[in-house]
Every structure is written in C-alpha cells, then in structure tokens.
PDB file of C-alpha atoms in Angstrom:
ATOM      1  CA  MET A 283       0.000   0.000   0.000  1.00 51.00           C
ATOM      2  CA  ASP A 284       1.244   3.425  -0.915  1.00 54.00           C
ATOM      3  CA  LYS A 285       1.471   5.405   2.286  1.00 57.00           C
ATOM      4  CA  ARG A 286       1.360   9.129   1.771  1.00 61.00           C
ATOM      5  CA  THR A 287       1.932  11.908   4.232  1.00 59.00           C
ATOM      6  CA  SER A 288       0.319  15.280   3.809  1.00 60.00           C
ATOM      7  CA  THR A 289       2.263  18.412   4.539  1.00 69.00           C
ATOM      8  CA  LYS A 290       1.131  21.994   4.548  1.00 75.00           C
ATOM      9  CA  LYS A 291       3.504  24.709   3.461  1.00 87.00           C
ATOM     10  CA  LEU A 292       3.559  27.756   5.700  1.00 88.00           C
ATOM     11  CA  VAL A 293       3.964  30.972   3.746  1.00 95.00           C
ATOM     12  CA  TYR A 294       4.426  34.195   5.714  1.00 97.00           C
ATOM     13  CA  SER A 295       4.176  37.597   4.054  1.00 97.00           C
ATOM     14  CA  LEU A 296       4.547  41.168   5.308  1.00 98.00           C
ATOM     15  CA  GLU A 297       1.987  43.788   4.277  1.00 98.00           C
ATOM     16  CA  LEU A 298       2.413  47.541   4.644  1.00 98.00           C
ATOM     17  CA  PHE A 299      -0.952  49.291   4.885  1.00 98.00           C
ATOM     18  CA  ASP A 300      -1.703  52.609   3.173  1.00 97.00           C
ATOM     19  CA  SER A 301      -5.509  52.563   3.194  1.00 97.00           C
ATOM     20  CA  ALA A 302      -7.860  52.332   6.163  1.00 97.00           C
ATOM     21  CA  CYS A 303     -10.409  50.733   3.823  1.00 97.00           C
ATOM     22  CA  ASP A 304      -8.147  47.764   3.139  1.00 97.00           C
ATOM     23  CA  ALA A 305      -9.864  44.604   4.410  1.00 97.00           C
ATOM     24  CA  ASN A 306      -6.561  43.196   5.663  1.00 97.00           C
ATOM     25  CA  PHE A 307      -5.903  46.402   7.596  1.00 98.00           C
ATOM     26  CA  GLN A 308      -9.285  46.108   9.282  1.00 98.00           C
ATOM     27  CA  ASN A 309      -8.525  42.481  10.156  1.00 98.00           C
ATOM     28  CA  ALA A 310      -5.137  43.493  11.567  1.00 98.00           C
ATOM     29  CA  LEU A 311      -6.818  46.264  13.557  1.00 97.00           C
ATOM     30  CA  ASP A 312      -9.203  43.659  15.012  1.00 97.00           C
ATOM     31  CA  ILE A 313      -6.189  41.657  16.174  1.00 97.00           C
ATOM     32  CA  TYR A 314      -4.807  44.784  17.820  1.00 96.00           C
ATOM     33  CA  ARG A 315      -8.151  45.619  19.435  1.00 95.00           C
ATOM     34  CA  ASN A 316      -8.660  42.076  20.742  1.00 94.00           C
ATOM     35  CA  ASN A 317      -5.155  41.556  22.134  1.00 93.00           C
ATOM     36  CA  ILE A 318      -4.136  44.840  23.748  1.00 88.00           C
ATOM     37  CA  VAL A 319      -5.116  45.979  27.242  1.00 82.00           C
ATOM     38  CA  TRP A 320      -7.017  49.252  27.353  1.00 78.00           C
ATOM     39  CA  GLN A 321      -4.251  51.060  29.248  1.00 76.00           C
ATOM     40  CA  GLU A 322      -1.858  50.465  26.325  1.00 80.00           C
ATOM     41  CA  LYS A 323      -4.255  50.994  23.416  1.00 85.00           C
ATOM     42  CA  THR A 324      -3.660  53.787  20.931  1.00 89.00           C
ATOM     43  CA  PRO A 325      -7.050  55.132  19.764  1.00 90.00           C
ATOM     44  CA  LEU A 326      -8.114  53.222  16.671  1.00 95.00           C
ATOM     45  CA  ASN A 327      -9.185  56.362  14.822  1.00 95.00           C
ATOM     46  CA  GLU A 328      -5.658  57.712  15.203  1.00 95.00           C
ATOM     47  CA  ILE A 329      -4.147  54.560  13.726  1.00 97.00           C
ATOM     48  CA  SER A 330      -6.552  54.688  10.776  1.00 98.00           C
ATOM     49  CA  TRP A 331      -5.681  58.339  10.161  1.00 97.00           C
ATOM     50  CA  VAL A 332      -1.946  57.661  10.299  1.00 98.00           C
ATOM     51  CA  VAL A 333      -2.273  54.809   7.778  1.00 98.00           C
ATOM     52  CA  GLU A 334      -3.640  57.249   5.215  1.00 97.00           C
ATOM     53  CA  ASN A 335      -1.553  60.296   6.186  1.00 98.00           C
ATOM     54  CA  SER A 336       1.876  58.915   7.073  1.00 97.00           C
ATOM     55  CA  LYS A 337       3.569  61.204   4.538  1.00 96.00           C
ATOM     56  CA  LYS A 338       2.549  64.231   6.601  1.00 97.00           C
ATOM     57  CA  PHE A 339       5.064  63.252   9.254  1.00 97.00           C
ATOM     58  CA  LYS A 340       8.351  65.170   9.009  1.00 97.00           C
ATOM     59  CA  THR A 341      10.579  64.094  11.907  1.00 97.00           C
ATOM     60  CA  SER A 342       9.521  60.461  11.924  1.00 97.00           C
ATOM     61  CA  SER A 343       8.059  57.952   9.483  1.00 98.00           C
ATOM     62  CA  PRO A 344       5.321  55.675  10.882  1.00 98.00           C
ATOM     63  CA  TYR A 345       4.494  52.283   9.382  1.00 98.00           C
ATOM     64  CA  ILE A 346       1.531  50.018  10.105  1.00 98.00           C
ATOM     65  CA  PHE A 347       2.250  46.418   9.116  1.00 98.00           C
ATOM     66  CA  GLY A 348       0.325  43.189   9.036  1.00 98.00           C
ATOM     67  CA  ILE A 349       1.649  39.672   8.644  1.00 98.00           C
ATOM     68  CA  THR A 350      -0.216  36.990   6.744  1.00 97.00           C
ATOM     69  CA  LEU A 351       0.090  33.241   7.030  1.00 96.00           C
ATOM     70  CA  ASN A 352      -1.152  31.530   3.889  1.00 95.00           C
ATOM     71  CA  ASN A 353      -3.034  34.726   2.966  1.00 94.00           C
ATOM     72  CA  THR A 354      -4.703  35.101   6.387  1.00 96.00           C
ATOM     73  CA  ILE A 355      -3.857  38.095   8.562  1.00 97.00           C
ATOM     74  CA  ILE A 356      -2.443  36.846  11.866  1.00 98.00           C
ATOM     75  CA  GLY A 357      -0.636  39.886  13.276  1.00 98.00           C
ATOM     76  CA  TYR A 358      -0.327  43.647  13.621  1.00 98.00           C
ATOM     77  CA  ALA A 359       2.736  45.862  14.066  1.00 98.00           C
ATOM     78  CA  GLU A 360       3.164  49.596  14.639  1.00 97.00           C
ATOM     79  CA  VAL A 361       6.669  50.767  13.771  1.00 98.00           C
ATOM     80  CA  ALA A 362       8.428  54.064  13.099  1.00 98.00           C
ATOM     81  CA  TYR A 363      11.752  55.263  11.772  1.00 98.00           C
ATOM     82  CA  VAL A 364      13.126  58.273  13.642  1.00 97.00           C
ATOM     83  CA  LYS A 365      15.510  60.075  11.344  1.00 94.00           C
ATOM     84  CA  ARG A 366      17.492  62.361  13.661  1.00 93.00           C
ATOM     85  CA  ALA A 367      18.681  59.593  15.980  1.00 96.00           C
ATOM     86  CA  LYS A 368      18.738  56.894  13.262  1.00 97.00           C
ATOM     87  CA  PHE A 369      16.637  54.262  14.983  1.00 98.00           C
ATOM     88  CA  ILE A 370      13.606  52.104  14.317  1.00 98.00           C
ATOM     89  CA  THR A 371      11.119  51.856  17.160  1.00 98.00           C
ATOM     90  CA  ILE A 372       8.617  49.013  17.477  1.00 97.00           C
ATOM     91  CA  ASP A 373       5.560  50.186  19.406  1.00 94.00           C
ATOM     92  CA  TYR A 374       3.505  47.036  18.984  1.00 94.00           C
ATOM     93  CA  LEU A 375       4.141  43.608  17.511  1.00 96.00           C
ATOM     94  CA  ILE A 376       1.062  41.495  18.177  1.00 96.00           C
ATOM     95  CA  LEU A 377       0.065  38.022  17.028  1.00 96.00           C
ATOM     96  CA  ASP A 378      -3.429  36.635  17.335  1.00 95.00           C
ATOM     97  CA  GLY A 379      -4.513  33.654  19.431  1.00 89.00           C
ATOM     98  CA  LYS A 380      -3.110  30.317  18.274  1.00 89.00           C
ATOM     99  CA  TYR A 381      -0.484  32.100  16.165  1.00 94.00           C
ATOM    100  CA  LYS A 382       1.358  33.379  19.239  1.00 93.00           C
ATOM    101  CA  THR A 383       4.447  31.233  18.762  1.00 92.00           C
ATOM    102  CA  HIS A 384       8.100  32.107  18.891  1.00 92.00           C
ATOM    103  CA  SER A 385       8.587  31.068  15.281  1.00 93.00           C
ATOM    104  CA  ALA A 386       5.801  33.407  14.113  1.00 95.00           C
ATOM    105  CA  PHE A 387       7.152  36.254  16.256  1.00 96.00           C
ATOM    106  CA  TYR A 388      10.667  35.736  14.897  1.00 96.00           C
ATOM    107  CA  THR A 389       9.362  35.669  11.315  1.00 97.00           C
ATOM    108  CA  PHE A 390       7.313  38.855  11.816  1.00 97.00           C
ATOM    109  CA  LEU A 391      10.277  40.668  13.357  1.00 97.00           C
ATOM    110  CA  MET A 392      12.698  39.527  10.660  1.00 97.00           C
ATOM    111  CA  LEU A 393      10.313  40.512   7.852  1.00 98.00           C
ATOM    112  CA  ILE A 394      10.074  44.015   9.328  1.00 98.00           C
ATOM    113  CA  VAL A 395      13.862  44.295   9.603  1.00 98.00           C
ATOM    114  CA  GLU A 396      14.263  42.993   6.046  1.00 98.00           C
ATOM    115  CA  TYR A 397      11.768  45.617   4.825  1.00 98.00           C
ATOM    116  CA  PHE A 398      13.899  48.458   6.182  1.00 98.00           C
ATOM    117  CA  ASN A 399      17.111  46.872   4.931  1.00 97.00           C
ATOM    118  CA  ALA A 400      15.656  46.392   1.442  1.00 98.00           C
ATOM    119  CA  ASN A 401      14.603  50.059   1.393  1.00 97.00           C
ATOM    120  CA  LYS A 402      18.132  51.216   2.300  1.00 96.00           C
ATOM    121  CA  CYS A 403      17.071  52.687   5.632  1.00 97.00           C
ATOM    122  CA  ASP A 404      20.022  54.253   7.469  1.00 96.00           C
ATOM    123  CA  TYR A 405      19.477  53.052  11.053  1.00 97.00           C
ATOM    124  CA  ASP A 406      21.893  52.213  13.863  1.00 97.00           C
ATOM    125  CA  PHE A 407      19.451  50.883  16.462  1.00 97.00           C
ATOM    126  CA  ILE A 408      16.129  49.117  16.841  1.00 98.00           C
ATOM    127  CA  ILE A 409      14.323  49.797  20.109  1.00 97.00           C
ATOM    128  CA  THR A 410      11.166  48.727  21.889  1.00 95.00           C
ATOM    129  CA  GLU A 411       9.632  49.492  25.278  1.00 91.00           C
ATOM    130  CA  LYS A 412       9.099  47.016  28.087  1.00 85.00           C
ATOM    131  CA  LEU A 413       6.940  47.819  31.106  1.00 77.00           C
ATOM    132  CA  ALA A 414       8.268  47.470  34.636  1.00 71.00           C
ATOM    133  CA  THR A 415       6.301  45.381  37.096  1.00 59.00           C
ATOM    134  CA  GLN A 416       3.529  47.221  38.865  1.00 50.00           C
ATOM    135  CA  SER A 417       4.618  46.122  42.344  1.00 44.00           C
ATOM    136  CA  ASN A 418       8.205  47.309  42.564  1.00 41.00           C
ATOM    137  CA  SER A 419       8.940  49.355  39.439  1.00 45.00           C
ATOM    138  CA  THR A 420      11.638  46.963  38.274  1.00 45.00           C
ATOM    139  CA  PRO A 421      11.764  45.164  34.942  1.00 47.00           C
ATOM    140  CA  VAL A 422      10.124  41.771  34.714  1.00 47.00           C
ATOM    141  CA  GLU A 423      12.717  39.010  35.112  1.00 48.00           C
ATOM    142  CA  GLU A 424      11.812  36.526  32.396  1.00 52.00           C
ATOM    143  CA  LEU A 425      13.285  36.979  28.952  1.00 63.00           C
ATOM    144  CA  ASP A 426      10.753  38.175  26.413  1.00 82.00           C
ATOM    145  CA  GLU A 427      10.741  37.489  22.678  1.00 90.00           C
ATOM    146  CA  PHE A 428      12.825  40.543  21.837  1.00 93.00           C
ATOM    147  CA  GLN A 429      15.577  39.572  24.254  1.00 91.00           C
ATOM    148  CA  LEU A 430      15.648  36.097  22.757  1.00 90.00           C
ATOM    149  CA  GLU A 431      16.396  37.775  19.410  1.00 92.00           C
ATOM    150  CA  GLY A 432      19.381  39.752  20.700  1.00 91.00           C
ATOM    151  CA  PHE A 433      17.790  42.897  22.139  1.00 94.00           C
ATOM    152  CA  LYS A 434      19.546  44.107  25.303  1.00 93.00           C
ATOM    153  CA  VAL A 435      18.086  45.863  28.323  1.00 91.00           C
ATOM    154  CA  ILE A 436      19.275  49.441  28.777  1.00 91.00           C
ATOM    155  CA  ASN A 437      19.908  49.620  32.507  1.00 86.00           C
ATOM    156  CA  GLN A 438      18.223  52.944  33.017  1.00 85.00           C
ATOM    157  CA  LEU A 439      14.676  53.741  34.131  1.00 80.00           C
ATOM    158  CA  TYR A 440      12.495  55.065  31.344  1.00 86.00           C
ATOM    159  CA  ILE A 441       9.008  56.577  31.530  1.00 82.00           C
ATOM    160  CA  GLN A 442       6.514  55.513  28.899  1.00 80.00           C
ATOM    161  CA  PRO A 443       4.448  58.676  28.260  1.00 76.00           C
ATOM    162  CA  LYS A 444       0.675  58.867  28.216  1.00 70.00           C
ATOM    163  CA  LEU A 445      -1.071  57.679  25.085  1.00 67.00           C
ATOM    164  CA  GLU A 446      -3.844  60.230  25.597  1.00 59.00           C
ATOM    165  CA  LEU A 447      -4.263  63.225  27.897  1.00 56.00           C
ATOM    166  CA  GLU A 448      -7.134  61.501  29.712  1.00 64.00           C
ATOM    167  CA  ASN A 449      -5.466  58.066  29.929  1.00 56.00           C
ATOM    168  CA  SER A 450      -3.341  58.477  33.049  1.00 58.00           C
ATOM    169  CA  ASP A 451      -3.029  54.688  33.384  1.00 57.00           C
ATOM    170  CA  SER A 452      -0.976  54.548  30.188  1.00 54.00           C
ATOM    171  CA  GLU A 453       1.991  56.337  31.810  1.00 62.00           C
ATOM    172  CA  HIS A 454       4.353  53.699  33.238  1.00 71.00           C
ATOM    173  CA  ASP A 455       7.805  53.109  34.564  1.00 79.00           C
ATOM    174  CA  ALA A 456       9.511  51.092  31.879  1.00 84.00           C
ATOM    175  CA  ILE A 457      12.825  50.243  30.235  1.00 86.00           C
ATOM    176  CA  LEU A 458      14.042  50.302  26.679  1.00 93.00           C
ATOM    177  CA  LEU A 459      15.299  47.226  24.880  1.00 94.00           C
ATOM    178  CA  LEU A 460      17.874  47.963  22.210  1.00 96.00           C
ATOM    179  CA  TYR A 461      19.393  46.108  19.293  1.00 96.00           C
ATOM    180  CA  GLN A 462      22.585  47.606  17.864  1.00 96.00           C
ATOM    181  CA  ARG A 463      23.320  47.246  14.185  1.00 93.00           C
ATOM    182  CA  ASN A 464      26.961  46.432  13.461  1.00 88.00           C
ATOM    183  CA  ALA A 465      27.985  47.113  17.063  1.00 81.00           C
ATOM    184  CA  THR A 466      31.547  46.764  18.358  1.00 81.00           C
ATOM    185  CA  LYS A 467      30.609  47.316  22.032  1.00 83.00           C
ATOM    186  CA  PRO A 468      27.775  45.773  24.093  1.00 83.00           C
ATOM    187  CA  TYR A 469      26.715  49.140  25.512  1.00 86.00           C
ATOM    188  CA  ILE A 470      25.910  52.728  24.554  1.00 92.00           C
ATOM    189  CA  SER A 471      26.915  55.985  26.210  1.00 93.00           C
ATOM    190  CA  LYS A 472      24.661  58.054  28.444  1.00 92.00           C
ATOM    191  CA  GLU A 473      24.691  60.763  25.771  1.00 95.00           C
ATOM    192  CA  THR A 474      23.482  58.338  23.104  1.00 94.00           C
ATOM    193  CA  TYR A 475      20.752  57.044  25.415  1.00 94.00           C
ATOM    194  CA  CYS A 476      19.534  60.593  26.124  1.00 94.00           C
ATOM    195  CA  LYS A 477      19.541  61.389  22.397  1.00 96.00           C
ATOM    196  CA  ILE A 478      17.430  58.283  21.691  1.00 96.00           C
ATOM    197  CA  VAL A 479      14.892  59.094  24.419  1.00 95.00           C
ATOM    198  CA  GLU A 480      14.653  62.749  23.390  1.00 96.00           C
ATOM    199  CA  ALA A 481      14.067  61.821  19.756  1.00 97.00           C
ATOM    200  CA  LEU A 482      11.546  59.149  20.712  1.00 96.00           C
ATOM    201  CA  TYR A 483       9.552  61.609  22.821  1.00 94.00           C
ATOM    202  CA  PHE A 484       9.684  64.659  20.587  1.00 95.00           C
ATOM    203  CA  ASP A 485      10.364  63.430  17.036  1.00 97.00           C
ATOM    204  CA  TYR A 486       7.911  60.542  17.178  1.00 96.00           C
ATOM    205  CA  TYR A 487       5.407  60.633  20.050  1.00 94.00           C
ATOM    206  CA  PHE A 488       4.981  64.409  20.086  1.00 93.00           C
ATOM    207  CA  GLU A 489       4.723  64.574  16.304  1.00 95.00           C
ATOM    208  CA  TRP A 490       2.069  61.827  16.296  1.00 95.00           C
ATOM    209  CA  ASP A 491       0.086  63.587  19.047  1.00 92.00           C
ATOM    210  CA  SER A 492       0.382  66.987  17.346  1.00 92.00           C
ATOM    211  CA  PHE A 493      -2.057  65.859  14.662  1.00 94.00           C
ATOM    212  CA  PHE A 494      -4.754  65.092  17.258  1.00 90.00           C
ATOM    213  CA  PHE A 495      -4.232  67.397  20.259  1.00 80.00           C
ATOM    214  CA  LYS A 496      -5.323  70.708  18.772  1.00 67.00           C
ATOM    215  CA  SER A 497      -5.433  73.960  20.689  1.00 52.00           C
ATOM    216  CA  ASP A 498      -8.813  75.676  21.048  1.00 48.00           C
ATOM    217  CA  GLU A 499      -7.218  79.072  20.575  1.00 45.00           C
TER     218      GLU A 499
END
C-alpha cells in the first residue's frame, strides 16, 4: 500500500498598509483591538488616520504592518523610523490567538527588519519598550521574545508617556530594549541614550500627538 503523508507549506508575508479601507488592515486592527489591554491601546481612529496620512510626518516615518500566514492576517505591528537619531522603534508587535508562537514572532520581526534593509534605511538601532512590574517598578525578570532575538536591556529607568491626555493609566515606569546594528561594544553611552529618548519623545510621540491634540485658541 502506498502510504502518503500530507504536509502543509507555511507561507508568511509582510503587508504595509496605506488605506484604512483595506480589508486586511481592518482584520489586523481587530487583532490589535482584541489583544491589547485598554491602558496600552492607541485610539483606533488615530491609527486609521496615520495609515492614510503617514507622509505628513516630518521628523519620523510611521508604518503600520500586518503579517499573513497563507493569505490570512495573523498579526499587527506599529513601527516608526526616527531620522534624527537613526533608529527604528517598534511600538507594537502582536500576534493573534493560536499564532502566538516564537517562530511566528521571529518571522514577523525579521520581515520588518528585512523591509527596512531592502529600502536602504540608514538606522543604527532598533528599540522597543518594556513595562516594569507594577509592584516594585523593576523590569520583569523573564526573557521576552525581543531579548531572545538579541535585544539588550538598557539599565536605566524610562518613563513611557501617556497615550492620551485623559489616559493616566498609560503612563508607566519602563525600560528600553535595544538592538545595535553592526555594534563593536555591548553598551551605549549616556549621551546616546539621552539622544534616543529625546528623539523618541519629541520626534515621534509628540509629532504623532500633534495631529490630534489641537489647541482651542
């Protein structure tokens, strides 16, 4: 008897969204909505606006990505390139339900990095934020997915700013995780750290907020 085994090929693909009407963007936004706690959630209307108006940003360049597995959206990522300090920041990298595996996370992360490399992006660092524990304001001890991929903890307290003026719960003690591109030393100077934080706050977060927090004057 001819015994046959069936195999299913897994094909991952990265998608950069430029229209809020895109069905895959809406599916990715559902993944974001269903997998993020309310204290950490960027307003969905802001994300939709940024997707269609990313070219209005001057000091940073935001990107909203999705990842598909065999043509099905399984993840959402919110990323930005900050020009002055030459770094990529990953705000969110979220996978849905049963797709939350290390292999899927690694693939999503690598596809994002490959996107910037293929587009000749001049970056020196990739950073992401990690919340401190609520009880003692120290970083959580277990390695997360980013650390497993070579990101290092910057041993300096960092404050994650509010996502909205009314969302006081979104302001947290945190740390930054950093990946150095072509590094010769396993650390950065205090001056470089301050430059990164300043650019993150003012070139990215402040610029994003400036489109939504309008003065009444």
